[in-house]
Tab-separated table of C-alpha atoms and ligand atoms in Angstrom:
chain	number	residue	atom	x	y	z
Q	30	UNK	CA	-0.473	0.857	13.978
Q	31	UNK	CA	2.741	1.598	16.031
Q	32	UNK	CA	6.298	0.329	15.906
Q	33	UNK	CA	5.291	-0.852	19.458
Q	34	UNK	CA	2.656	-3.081	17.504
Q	35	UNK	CA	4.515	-4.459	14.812
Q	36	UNK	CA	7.012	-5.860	17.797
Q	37	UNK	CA	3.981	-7.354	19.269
Q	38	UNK	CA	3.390	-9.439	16.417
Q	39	UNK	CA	6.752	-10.110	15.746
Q	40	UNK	CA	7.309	-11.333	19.105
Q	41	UNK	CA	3.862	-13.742	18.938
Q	42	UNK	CA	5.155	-14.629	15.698
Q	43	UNK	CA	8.194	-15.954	16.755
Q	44	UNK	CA	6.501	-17.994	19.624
Q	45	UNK	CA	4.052	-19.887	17.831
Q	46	UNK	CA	4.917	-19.965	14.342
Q	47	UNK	CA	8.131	-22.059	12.774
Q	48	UNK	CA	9.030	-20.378	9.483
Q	49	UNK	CA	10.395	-22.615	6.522
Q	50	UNK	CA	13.943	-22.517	6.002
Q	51	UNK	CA	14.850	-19.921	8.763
Q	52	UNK	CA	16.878	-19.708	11.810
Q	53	UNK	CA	14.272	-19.164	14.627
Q	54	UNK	CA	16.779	-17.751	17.126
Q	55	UNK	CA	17.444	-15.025	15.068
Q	56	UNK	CA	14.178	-14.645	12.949
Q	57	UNK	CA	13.280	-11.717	14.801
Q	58	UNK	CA	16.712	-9.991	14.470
Q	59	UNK	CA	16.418	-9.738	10.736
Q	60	UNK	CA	13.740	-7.716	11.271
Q	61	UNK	CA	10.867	-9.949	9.499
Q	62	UNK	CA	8.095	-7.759	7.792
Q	63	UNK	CA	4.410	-8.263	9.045
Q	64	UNK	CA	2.254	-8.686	6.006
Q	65	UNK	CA	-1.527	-7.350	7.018
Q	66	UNK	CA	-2.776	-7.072	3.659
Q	67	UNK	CA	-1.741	-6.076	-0.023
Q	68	UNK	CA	-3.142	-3.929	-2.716
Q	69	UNK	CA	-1.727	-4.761	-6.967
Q	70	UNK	CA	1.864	-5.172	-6.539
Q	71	UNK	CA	2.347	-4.118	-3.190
Q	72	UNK	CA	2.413	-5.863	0.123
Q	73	UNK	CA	1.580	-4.082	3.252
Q	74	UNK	CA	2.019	-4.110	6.635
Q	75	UNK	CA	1.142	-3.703	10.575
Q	76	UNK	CA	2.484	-0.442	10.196
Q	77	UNK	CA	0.718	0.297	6.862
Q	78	UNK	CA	4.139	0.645	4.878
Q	79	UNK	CA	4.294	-0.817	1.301
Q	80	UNK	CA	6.705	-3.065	-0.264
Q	81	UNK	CA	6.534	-3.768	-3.657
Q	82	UNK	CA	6.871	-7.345	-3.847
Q	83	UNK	CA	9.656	-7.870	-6.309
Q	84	UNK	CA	9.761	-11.726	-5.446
Q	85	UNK	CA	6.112	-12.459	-5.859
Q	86	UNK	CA	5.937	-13.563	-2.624
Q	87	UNK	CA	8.056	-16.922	-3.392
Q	88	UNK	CA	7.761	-16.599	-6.863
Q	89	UNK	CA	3.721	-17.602	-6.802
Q	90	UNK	CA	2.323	-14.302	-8.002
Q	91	UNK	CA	1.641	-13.942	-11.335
Q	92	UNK	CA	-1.006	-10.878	-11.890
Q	93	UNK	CA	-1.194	-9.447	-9.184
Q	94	UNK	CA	-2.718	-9.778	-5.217
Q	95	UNK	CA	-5.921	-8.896	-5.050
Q	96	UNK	CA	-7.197	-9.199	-8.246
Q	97	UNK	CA	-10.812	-8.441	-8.078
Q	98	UNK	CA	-11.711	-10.668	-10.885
Q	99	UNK	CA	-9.843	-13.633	-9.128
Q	100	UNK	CA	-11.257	-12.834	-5.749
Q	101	UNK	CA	-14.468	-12.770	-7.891
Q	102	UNK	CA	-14.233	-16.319	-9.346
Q	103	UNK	CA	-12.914	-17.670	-5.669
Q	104	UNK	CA	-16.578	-15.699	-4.005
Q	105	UNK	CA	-18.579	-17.382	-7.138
Q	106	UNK	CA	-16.791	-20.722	-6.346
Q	107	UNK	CA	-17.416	-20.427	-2.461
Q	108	UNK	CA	-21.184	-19.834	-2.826
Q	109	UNK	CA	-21.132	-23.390	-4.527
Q	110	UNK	CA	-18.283	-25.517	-2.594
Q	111	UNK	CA	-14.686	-24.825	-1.488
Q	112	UNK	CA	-13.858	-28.569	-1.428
Q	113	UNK	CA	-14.836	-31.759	-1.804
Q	114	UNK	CA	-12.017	-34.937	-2.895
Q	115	UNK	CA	-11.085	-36.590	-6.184
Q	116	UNK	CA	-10.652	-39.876	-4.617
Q	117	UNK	CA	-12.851	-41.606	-6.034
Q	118	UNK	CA	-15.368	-38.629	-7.068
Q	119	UNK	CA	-15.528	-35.837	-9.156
Q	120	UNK	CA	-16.071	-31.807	-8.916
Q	121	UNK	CA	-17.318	-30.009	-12.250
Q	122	UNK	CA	-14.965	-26.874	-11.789
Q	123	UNK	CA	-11.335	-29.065	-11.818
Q	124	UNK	CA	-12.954	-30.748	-14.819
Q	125	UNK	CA	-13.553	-27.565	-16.302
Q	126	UNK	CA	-9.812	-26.733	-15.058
Q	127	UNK	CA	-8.457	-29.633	-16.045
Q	128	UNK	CA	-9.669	-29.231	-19.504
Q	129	UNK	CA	-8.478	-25.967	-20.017
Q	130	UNK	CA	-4.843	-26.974	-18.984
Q	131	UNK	CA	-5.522	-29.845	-21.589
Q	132	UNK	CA	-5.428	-27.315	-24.499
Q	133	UNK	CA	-2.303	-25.130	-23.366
Q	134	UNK	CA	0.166	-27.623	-21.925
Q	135	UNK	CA	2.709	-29.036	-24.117
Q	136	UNK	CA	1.724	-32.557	-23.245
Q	137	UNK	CA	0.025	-35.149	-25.796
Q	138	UNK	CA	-3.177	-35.794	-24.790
Q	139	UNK	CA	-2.559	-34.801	-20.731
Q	140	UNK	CA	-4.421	-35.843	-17.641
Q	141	UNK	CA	-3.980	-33.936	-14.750
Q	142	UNK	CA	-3.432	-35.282	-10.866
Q	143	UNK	CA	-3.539	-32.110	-8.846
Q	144	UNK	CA	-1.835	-31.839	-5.128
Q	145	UNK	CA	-1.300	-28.894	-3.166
Q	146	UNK	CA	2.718	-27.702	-3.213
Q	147	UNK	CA	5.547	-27.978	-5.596
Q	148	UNK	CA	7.173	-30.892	-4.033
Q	149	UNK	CA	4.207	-33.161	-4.153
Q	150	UNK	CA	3.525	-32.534	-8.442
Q	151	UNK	CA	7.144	-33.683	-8.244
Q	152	UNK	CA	6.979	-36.294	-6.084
Q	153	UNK	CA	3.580	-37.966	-7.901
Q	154	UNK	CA	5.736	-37.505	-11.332
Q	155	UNK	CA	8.602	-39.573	-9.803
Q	156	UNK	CA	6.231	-42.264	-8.488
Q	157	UNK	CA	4.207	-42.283	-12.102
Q	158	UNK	CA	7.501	-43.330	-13.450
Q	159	UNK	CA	8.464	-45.724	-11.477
Q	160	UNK	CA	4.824	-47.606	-11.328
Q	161	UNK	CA	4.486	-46.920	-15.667
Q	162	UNK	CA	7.425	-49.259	-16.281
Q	163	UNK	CA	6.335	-51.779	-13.715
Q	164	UNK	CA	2.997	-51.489	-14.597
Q	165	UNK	CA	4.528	-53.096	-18.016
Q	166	UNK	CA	6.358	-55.776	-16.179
Q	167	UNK	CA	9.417	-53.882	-16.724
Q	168	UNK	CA	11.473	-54.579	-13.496
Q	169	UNK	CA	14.610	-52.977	-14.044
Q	170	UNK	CA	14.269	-49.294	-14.923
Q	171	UNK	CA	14.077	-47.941	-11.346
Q	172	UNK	CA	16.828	-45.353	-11.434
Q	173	UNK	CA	16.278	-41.194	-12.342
Q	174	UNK	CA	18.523	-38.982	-14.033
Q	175	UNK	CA	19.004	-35.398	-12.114
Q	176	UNK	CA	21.580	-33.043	-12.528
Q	177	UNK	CA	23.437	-31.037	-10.403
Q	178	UNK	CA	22.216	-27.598	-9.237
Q	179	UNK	CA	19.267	-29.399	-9.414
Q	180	UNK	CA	15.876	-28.510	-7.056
Q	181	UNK	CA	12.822	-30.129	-6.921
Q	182	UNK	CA	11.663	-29.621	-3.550
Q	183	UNK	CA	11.692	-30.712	0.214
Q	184	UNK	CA	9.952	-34.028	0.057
Q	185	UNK	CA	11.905	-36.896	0.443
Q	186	UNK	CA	11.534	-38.033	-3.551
Q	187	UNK	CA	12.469	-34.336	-4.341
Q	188	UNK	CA	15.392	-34.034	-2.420
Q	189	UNK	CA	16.383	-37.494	-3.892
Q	190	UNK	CA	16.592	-36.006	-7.092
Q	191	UNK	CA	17.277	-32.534	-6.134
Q	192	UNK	CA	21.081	-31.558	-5.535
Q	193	UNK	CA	20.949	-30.964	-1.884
Q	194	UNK	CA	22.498	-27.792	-0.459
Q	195	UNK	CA	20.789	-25.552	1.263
Q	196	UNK	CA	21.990	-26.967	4.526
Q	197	UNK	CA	19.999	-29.986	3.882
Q	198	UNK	CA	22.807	-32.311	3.572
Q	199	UNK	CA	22.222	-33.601	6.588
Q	200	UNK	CA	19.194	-35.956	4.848
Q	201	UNK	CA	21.810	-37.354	2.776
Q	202	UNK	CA	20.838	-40.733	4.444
Q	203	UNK	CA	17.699	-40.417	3.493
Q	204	UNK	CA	17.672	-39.673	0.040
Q	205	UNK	CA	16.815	-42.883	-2.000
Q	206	UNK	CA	19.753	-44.625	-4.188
Q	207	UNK	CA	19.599	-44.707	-7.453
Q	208	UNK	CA	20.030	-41.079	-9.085
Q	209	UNK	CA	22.235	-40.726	-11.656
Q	210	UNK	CA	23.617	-37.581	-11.695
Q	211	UNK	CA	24.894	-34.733	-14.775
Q	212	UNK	CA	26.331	-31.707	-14.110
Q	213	UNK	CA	23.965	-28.470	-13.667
Q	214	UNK	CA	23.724	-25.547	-15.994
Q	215	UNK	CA	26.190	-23.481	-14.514
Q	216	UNK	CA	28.738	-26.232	-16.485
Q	217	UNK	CA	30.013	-25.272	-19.922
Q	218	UNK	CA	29.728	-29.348	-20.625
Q	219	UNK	CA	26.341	-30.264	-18.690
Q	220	UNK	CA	25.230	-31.273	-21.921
Q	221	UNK	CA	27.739	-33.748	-22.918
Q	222	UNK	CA	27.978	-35.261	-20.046
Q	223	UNK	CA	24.152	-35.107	-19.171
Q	224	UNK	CA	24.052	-36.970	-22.941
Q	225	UNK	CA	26.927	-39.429	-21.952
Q	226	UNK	CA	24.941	-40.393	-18.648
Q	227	UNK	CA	21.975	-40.835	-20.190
Q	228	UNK	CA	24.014	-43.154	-23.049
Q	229	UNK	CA	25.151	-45.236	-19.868
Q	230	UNK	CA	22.472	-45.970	-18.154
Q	231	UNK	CA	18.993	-45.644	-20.518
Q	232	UNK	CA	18.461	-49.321	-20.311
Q	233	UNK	CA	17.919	-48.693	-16.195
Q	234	UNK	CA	16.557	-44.811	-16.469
Q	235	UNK	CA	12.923	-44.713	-15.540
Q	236	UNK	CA	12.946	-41.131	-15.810
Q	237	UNK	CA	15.167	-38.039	-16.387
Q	238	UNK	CA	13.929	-35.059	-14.589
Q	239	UNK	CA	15.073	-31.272	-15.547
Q	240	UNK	CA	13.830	-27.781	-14.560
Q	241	UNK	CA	13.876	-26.267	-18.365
Q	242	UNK	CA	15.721	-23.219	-19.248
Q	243	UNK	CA	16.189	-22.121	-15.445
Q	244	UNK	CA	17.600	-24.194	-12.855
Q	245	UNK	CA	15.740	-21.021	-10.315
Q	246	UNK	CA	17.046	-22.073	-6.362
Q	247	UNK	CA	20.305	-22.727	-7.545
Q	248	UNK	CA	20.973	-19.209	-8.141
Q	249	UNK	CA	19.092	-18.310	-11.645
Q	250	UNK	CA	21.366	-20.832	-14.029
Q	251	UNK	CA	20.035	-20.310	-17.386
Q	252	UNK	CA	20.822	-22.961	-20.183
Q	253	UNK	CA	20.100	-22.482	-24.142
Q	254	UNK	CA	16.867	-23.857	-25.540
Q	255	UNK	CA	19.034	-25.719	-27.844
Q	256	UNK	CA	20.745	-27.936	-25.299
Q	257	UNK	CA	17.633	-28.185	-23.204
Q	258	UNK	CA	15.552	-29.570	-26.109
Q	259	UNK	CA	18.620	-32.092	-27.266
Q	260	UNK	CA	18.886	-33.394	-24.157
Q	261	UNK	CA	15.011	-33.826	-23.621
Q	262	UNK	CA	14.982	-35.231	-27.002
Q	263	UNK	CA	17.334	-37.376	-26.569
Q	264	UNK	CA	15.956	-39.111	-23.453
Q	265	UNK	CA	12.879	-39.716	-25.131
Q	266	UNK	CA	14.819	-41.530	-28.246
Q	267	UNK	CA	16.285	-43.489	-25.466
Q	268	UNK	CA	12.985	-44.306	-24.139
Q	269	UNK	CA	13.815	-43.249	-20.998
Q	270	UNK	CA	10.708	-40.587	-19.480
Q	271	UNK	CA	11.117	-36.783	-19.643
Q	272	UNK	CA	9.945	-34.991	-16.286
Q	273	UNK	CA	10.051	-31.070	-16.838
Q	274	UNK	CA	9.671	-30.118	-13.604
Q	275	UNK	CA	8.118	-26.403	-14.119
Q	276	UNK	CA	6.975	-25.251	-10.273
Q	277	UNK	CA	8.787	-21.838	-10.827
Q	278	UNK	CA	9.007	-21.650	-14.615
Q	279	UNK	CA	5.714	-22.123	-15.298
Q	280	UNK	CA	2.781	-19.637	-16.533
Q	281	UNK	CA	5.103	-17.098	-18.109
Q	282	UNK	CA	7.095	-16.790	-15.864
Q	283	UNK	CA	10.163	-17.156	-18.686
Q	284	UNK	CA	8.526	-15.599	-21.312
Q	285	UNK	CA	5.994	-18.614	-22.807
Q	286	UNK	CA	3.529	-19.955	-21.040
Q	287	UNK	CA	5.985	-22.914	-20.756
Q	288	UNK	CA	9.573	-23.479	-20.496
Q	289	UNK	CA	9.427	-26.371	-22.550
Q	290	UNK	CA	7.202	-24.700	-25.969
Q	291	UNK	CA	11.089	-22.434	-25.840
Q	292	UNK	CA	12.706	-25.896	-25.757
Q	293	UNK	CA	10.227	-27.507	-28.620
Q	294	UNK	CA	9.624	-30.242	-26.048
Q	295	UNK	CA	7.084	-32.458	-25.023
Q	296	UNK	CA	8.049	-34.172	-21.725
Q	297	UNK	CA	5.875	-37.380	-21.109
Q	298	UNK	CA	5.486	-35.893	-17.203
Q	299	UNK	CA	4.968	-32.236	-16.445
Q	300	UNK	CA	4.903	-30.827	-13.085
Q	301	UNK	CA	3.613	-27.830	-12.164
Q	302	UNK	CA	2.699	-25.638	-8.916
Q	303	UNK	CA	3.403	-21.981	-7.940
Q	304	UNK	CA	1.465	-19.668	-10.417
Q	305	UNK	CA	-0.775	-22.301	-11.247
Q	306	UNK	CA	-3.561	-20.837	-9.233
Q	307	UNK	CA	-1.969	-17.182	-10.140
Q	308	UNK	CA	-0.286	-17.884	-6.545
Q	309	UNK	CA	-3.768	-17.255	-4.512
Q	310	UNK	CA	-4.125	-20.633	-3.293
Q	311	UNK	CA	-1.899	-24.003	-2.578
Q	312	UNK	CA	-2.537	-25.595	-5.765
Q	313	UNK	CA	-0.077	-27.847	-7.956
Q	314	UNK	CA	-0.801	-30.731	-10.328
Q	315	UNK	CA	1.172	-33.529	-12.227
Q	316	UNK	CA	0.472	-33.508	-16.045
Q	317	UNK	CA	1.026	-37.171	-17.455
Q	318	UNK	CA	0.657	-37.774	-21.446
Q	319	UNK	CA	-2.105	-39.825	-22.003
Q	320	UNK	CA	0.166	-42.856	-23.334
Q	321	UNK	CA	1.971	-42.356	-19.785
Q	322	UNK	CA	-1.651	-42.749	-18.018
Q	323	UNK	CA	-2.895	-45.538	-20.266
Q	324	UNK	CA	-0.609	-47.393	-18.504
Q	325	UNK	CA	-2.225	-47.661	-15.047
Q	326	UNK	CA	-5.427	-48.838	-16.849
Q	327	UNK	CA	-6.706	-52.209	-15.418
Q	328	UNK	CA	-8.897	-53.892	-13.007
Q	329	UNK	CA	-10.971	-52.333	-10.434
Q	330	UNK	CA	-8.689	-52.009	-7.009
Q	331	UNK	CA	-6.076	-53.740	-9.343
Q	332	UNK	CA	-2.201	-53.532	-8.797
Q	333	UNK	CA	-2.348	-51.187	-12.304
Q	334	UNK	CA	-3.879	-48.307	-10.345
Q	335	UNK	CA	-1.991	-45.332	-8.829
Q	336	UNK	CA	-2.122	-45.647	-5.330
Q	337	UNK	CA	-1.249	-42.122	-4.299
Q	338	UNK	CA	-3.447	-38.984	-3.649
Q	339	UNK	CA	-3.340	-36.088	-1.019
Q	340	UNK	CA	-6.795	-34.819	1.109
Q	341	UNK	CA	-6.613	-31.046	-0.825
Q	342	UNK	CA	-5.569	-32.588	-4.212
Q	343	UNK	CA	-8.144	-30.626	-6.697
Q	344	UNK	CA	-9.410	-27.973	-4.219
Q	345	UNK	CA	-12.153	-26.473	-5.662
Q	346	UNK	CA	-11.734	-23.095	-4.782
Q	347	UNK	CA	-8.308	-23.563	-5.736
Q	348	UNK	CA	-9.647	-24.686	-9.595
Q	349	UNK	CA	-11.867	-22.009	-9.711
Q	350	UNK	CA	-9.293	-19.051	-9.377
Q	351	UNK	CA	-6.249	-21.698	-11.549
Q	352	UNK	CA	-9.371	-21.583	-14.340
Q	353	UNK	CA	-9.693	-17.686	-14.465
Q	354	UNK	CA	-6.222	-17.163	-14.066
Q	355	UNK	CA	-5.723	-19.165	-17.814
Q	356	UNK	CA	-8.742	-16.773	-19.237
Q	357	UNK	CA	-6.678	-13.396	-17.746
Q	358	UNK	CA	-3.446	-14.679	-18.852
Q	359	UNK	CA	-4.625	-14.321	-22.062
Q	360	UNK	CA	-7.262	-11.418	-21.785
Q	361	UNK	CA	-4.754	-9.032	-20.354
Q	362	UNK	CA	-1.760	-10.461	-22.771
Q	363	UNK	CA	0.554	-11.308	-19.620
Q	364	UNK	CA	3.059	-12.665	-22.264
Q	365	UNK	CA	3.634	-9.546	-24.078
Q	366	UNK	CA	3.896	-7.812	-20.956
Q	367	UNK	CA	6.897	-10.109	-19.584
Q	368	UNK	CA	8.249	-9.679	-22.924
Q	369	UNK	CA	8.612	-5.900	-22.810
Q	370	UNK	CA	9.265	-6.378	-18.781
Q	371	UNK	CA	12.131	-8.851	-19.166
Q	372	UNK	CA	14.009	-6.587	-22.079
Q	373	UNK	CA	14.276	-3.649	-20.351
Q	374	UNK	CA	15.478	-5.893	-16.918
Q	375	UNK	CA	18.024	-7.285	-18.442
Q	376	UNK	CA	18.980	-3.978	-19.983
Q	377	UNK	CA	18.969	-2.511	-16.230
Q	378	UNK	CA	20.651	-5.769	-15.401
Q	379	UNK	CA	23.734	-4.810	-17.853
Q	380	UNK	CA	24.659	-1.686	-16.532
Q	381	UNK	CA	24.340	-2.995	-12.676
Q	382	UNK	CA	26.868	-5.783	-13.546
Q	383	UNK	CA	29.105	-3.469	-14.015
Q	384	UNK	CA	28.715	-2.611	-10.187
Q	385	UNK	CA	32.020	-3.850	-8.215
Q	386	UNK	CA	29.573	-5.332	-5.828
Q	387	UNK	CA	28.005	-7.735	-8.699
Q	388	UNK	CA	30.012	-10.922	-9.772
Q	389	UNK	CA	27.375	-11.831	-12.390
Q	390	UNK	CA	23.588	-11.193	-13.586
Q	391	UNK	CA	21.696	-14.443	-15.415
Q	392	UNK	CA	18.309	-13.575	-16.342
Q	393	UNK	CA	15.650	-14.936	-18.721
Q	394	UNK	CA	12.262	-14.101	-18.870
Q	395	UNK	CA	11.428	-12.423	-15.212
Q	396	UNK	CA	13.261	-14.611	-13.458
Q	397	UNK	CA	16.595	-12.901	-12.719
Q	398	UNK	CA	19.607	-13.297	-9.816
Q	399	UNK	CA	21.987	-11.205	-8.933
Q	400	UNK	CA	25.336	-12.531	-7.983
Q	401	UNK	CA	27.210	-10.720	-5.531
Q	402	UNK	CA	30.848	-10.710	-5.468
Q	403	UNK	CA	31.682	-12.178	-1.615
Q	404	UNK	CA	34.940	-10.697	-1.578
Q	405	UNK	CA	33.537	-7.230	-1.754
Q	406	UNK	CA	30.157	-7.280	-0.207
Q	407	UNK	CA	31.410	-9.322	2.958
Q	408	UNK	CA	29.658	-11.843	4.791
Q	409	UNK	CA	25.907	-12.413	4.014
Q	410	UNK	CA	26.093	-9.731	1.503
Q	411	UNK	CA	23.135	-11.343	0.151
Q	412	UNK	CA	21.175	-10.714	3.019
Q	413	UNK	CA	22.404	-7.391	3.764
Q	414	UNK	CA	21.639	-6.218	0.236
Q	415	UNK	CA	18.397	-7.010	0.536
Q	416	UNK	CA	17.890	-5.911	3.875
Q	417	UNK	CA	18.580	-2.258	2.532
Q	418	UNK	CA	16.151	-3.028	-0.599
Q	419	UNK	CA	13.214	-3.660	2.251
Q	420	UNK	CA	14.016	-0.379	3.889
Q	421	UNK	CA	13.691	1.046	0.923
Q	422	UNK	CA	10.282	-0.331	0.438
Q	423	UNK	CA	11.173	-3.291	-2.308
Q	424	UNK	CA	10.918	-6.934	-1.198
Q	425	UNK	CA	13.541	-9.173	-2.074
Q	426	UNK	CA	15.348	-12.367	-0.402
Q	427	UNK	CA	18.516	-13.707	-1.538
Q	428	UNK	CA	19.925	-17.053	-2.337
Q	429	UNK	CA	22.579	-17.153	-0.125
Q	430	UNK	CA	24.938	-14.940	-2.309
Q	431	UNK	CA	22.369	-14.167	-5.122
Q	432	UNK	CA	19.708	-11.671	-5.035
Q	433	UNK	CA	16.597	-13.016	-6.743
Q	434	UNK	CA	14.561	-10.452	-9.049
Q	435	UNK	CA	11.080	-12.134	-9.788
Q	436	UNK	CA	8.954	-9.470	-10.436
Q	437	UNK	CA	5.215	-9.974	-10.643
Q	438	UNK	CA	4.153	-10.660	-14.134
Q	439	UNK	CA	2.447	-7.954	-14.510
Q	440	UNK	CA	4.721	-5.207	-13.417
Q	441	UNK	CA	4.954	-1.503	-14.916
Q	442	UNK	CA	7.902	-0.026	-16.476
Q	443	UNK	CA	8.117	2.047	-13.991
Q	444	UNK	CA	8.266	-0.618	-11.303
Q	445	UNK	CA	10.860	-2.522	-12.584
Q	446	UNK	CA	12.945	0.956	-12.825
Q	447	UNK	CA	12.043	1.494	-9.537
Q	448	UNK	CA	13.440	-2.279	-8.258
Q	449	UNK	CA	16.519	-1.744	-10.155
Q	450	UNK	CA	16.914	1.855	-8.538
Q	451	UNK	CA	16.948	0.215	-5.100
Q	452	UNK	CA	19.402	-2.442	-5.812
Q	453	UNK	CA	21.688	-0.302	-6.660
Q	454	UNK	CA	21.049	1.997	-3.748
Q	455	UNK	CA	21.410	-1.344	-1.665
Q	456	UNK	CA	24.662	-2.819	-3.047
Q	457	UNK	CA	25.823	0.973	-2.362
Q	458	UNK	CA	24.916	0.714	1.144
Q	459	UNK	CA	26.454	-2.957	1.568
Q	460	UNK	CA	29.860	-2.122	-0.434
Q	461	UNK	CA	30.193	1.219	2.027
M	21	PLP	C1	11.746	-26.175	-9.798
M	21	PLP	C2	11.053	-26.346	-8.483
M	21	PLP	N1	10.474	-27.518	-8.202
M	21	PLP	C3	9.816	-27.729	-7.042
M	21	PLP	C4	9.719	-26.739	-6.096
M	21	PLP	C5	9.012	-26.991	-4.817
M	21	PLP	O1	7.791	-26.320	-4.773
M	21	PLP	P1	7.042	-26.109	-3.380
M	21	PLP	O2	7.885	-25.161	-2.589
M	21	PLP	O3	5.709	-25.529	-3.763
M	21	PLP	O4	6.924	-27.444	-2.739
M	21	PLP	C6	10.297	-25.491	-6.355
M	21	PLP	C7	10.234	-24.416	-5.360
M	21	PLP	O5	10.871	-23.384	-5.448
M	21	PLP	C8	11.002	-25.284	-7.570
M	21	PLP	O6	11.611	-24.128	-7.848
């Protein structure tokens, strides 16, 4: 196809479709690129140039696009059903899903209530909280713990809890009351004063919700294991809920399969979303320890029960590629791969901090961000930098002033050179 033709989706693009968090008016000017298709790592479009997706498409990818032996499992599972609902019913392949999760989550005894996006897992664990302690005539503990930094989505619950920013201050009216809040891991102290909040207000807490080891939107602010698992620990001494919220840490993505296994934690409320279905498909679930869902046990159509549930909760072609993604995480050992993958990153990452362009470089597992220094970069540097990686064929997008390295799980050593290579040919080409 022609440059002509890539304009003529652009500008039908622009017309019809309203793209999350981005300025419409000048969506076009930042010269969006036109995905057609993809092939392994690489996305590729109207024009047939390749990108190598360095932020797995929004952090969703795990193994790969295209994986024939997911695309196999979602074929198999479309010859059967794509979807029928949970309410009320049952489909054999999210049993089959949700029993496989069973053995590798680090929840006692979990049960699974699956939803479609981040946000919602989030929003369901918030609501589980809330309705456990009531569900126990327990009237008073209807307040969360958060911390700063903090995000959890773009649902009302999640912004409640998340730290706002993003230009979505605006909703400040709408966020509900009652979030106590600790400061974020970018705070020497977070943890004493996350542990001092906690001391003042467990009697109230229904819930404490964290992103483990990697507070991601808010730039890539990594905190040790140790703190992480005190302060998890310590909520659940205080009897107060643990909600590890891991949308974007989840399924390797820091080096475990979990977040919380690096943190020796077992939150009571687990949410997960993203690489859940290896990113194919909208797929994200709440995982509840069993004591946590014993709770909502009673009569039929009874105030006990949950009353909450989306149309695509527990998709079944959605299960069917989540359940053979598990299998190939382990068949192709994606662990050991991020492993080798995130030492020599951070090793790359070392020698680029020392670019006058860079302010800072936080990394753990593959989940990495690049701070830029404002003062040399200029305006948007963020965006500029990564403008220069896409002409160069690698697909990033920034945090405002941090460029986000997420490479797919599965990723060469010879990609990951190759992503490095380009950021520093970009943050050359924005410090000019
Ligand atoms: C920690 C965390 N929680 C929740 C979400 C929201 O997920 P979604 O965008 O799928 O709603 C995100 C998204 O980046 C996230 O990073």
């Amino acid at each position: 196809m022609s440059a002509d033709q890539h304009a003529t989706w652009v500008e039908r693009d622009r017309a019809r479709v309203w793209h999350g968090f981005t300025q419409m008016a000048s969506y076009a000017d930042n010269r969006p690129v036109m995905v057609e298709r993809a092939e392994g790592r690489e996305l590729i479009d109207v024009e047939g140039r390749r990108y190598l997706d360095a932020i797995s498409s929004l952090w969703v990818i795990t193994l790969g696009h295209r994986v024939p032996e997911l695309d196999a499992a979602m074929r198999a599972q479309l010859a059967r059903v794509a979807h029928s609902t949970l309410l009320g019913n049952g489909s054999t392949v999210v049993v089959e899903l949700a029993e496989a999760l069973a053995g590798v989550v680090p929840v006692e005894d979990a049960r699974f209530l699956f939803a479609s996006d981040g946000a919602a897992a989030v929003e369901q664990a918030l609501k589980i909280a809330f309705q456990y302690w009531w569900n126990q005539g327990i009237s008073n503990r209807t307040s969360y713990l958060a911390l700063g930094d903090a995000y959890h989505g773009d649902t009302i619950g999640g912004l409640s809890v998340g730290a706002g920013g993003f230009g979505t201050d605006l909703f400040d009216p709408l966020r509900f009351r009652g979030v106590v809040r600790a400061p974020g891991y970018r705070s020497a102290s977070w943890l004493d004063a996350a542990l001092d909040a906690l001391a003042a207000n467990a009697g109230t807490l229904a819930a404490a919700v964290i992103e483990p080891l990697v507070q991601g939107a808010a730039g890539m602010h990594v905190a040790s294991a140790e703190d992480v698992r005190r302060f998890g620990r310590a909520c659940q001494d205080a009897g107060v809920l643990l909600i590890c919220d891991e949308v974007a840490t989840g399924f390797g993505r820091t080096g475990t399969l979990f977040a919380s296994e690096q943190c020796q934690l077992r939150p009571d409320l687990l949410c997960l979303g993203k690489g859940l279905s290896g990113g194919y498909l909208p797929m994200s679930a709440t995982a509840a320890s069993g004591r946590v869902a014993d709770a909502f046990l009673g009569d039929d159509l009874g105030p006990a029960t949950l009353y909450h549930g989306h149309s695509f909760g527990g998709n079944a072609l959605a299960a069917a590629v989540a359940l053979r993604h598990l299998e190939l995480i382990d068949d192709w050992d994606v662990l050991g791969n991020v492993a080798a993958r995130a030492t020599q990153l951070q090793v790359g990452l070392a020698a680029l901090a020392r670019h006058p362009a860079v302010a800072a470089v936080r990394a753990c597992g593959l989940m990495a961000g690049v701070q830029l220094d404002a003062a040399v970069g200029g305006p948007r540097s963020g965006r500029r930098v990564c403008a220069a990686a896409v002409d160069e064929g690698v697909l990033l997008r920034p945090l405002g002033d941090v460029v986000v390295l997420m490479p797919i799980l599965t990723s060469t050593a010879a990609e990951i050179d190759r992503i490095l290579d380009v950021l520093q040919v970009a943050l050359e080409a924005v410090s000019r």
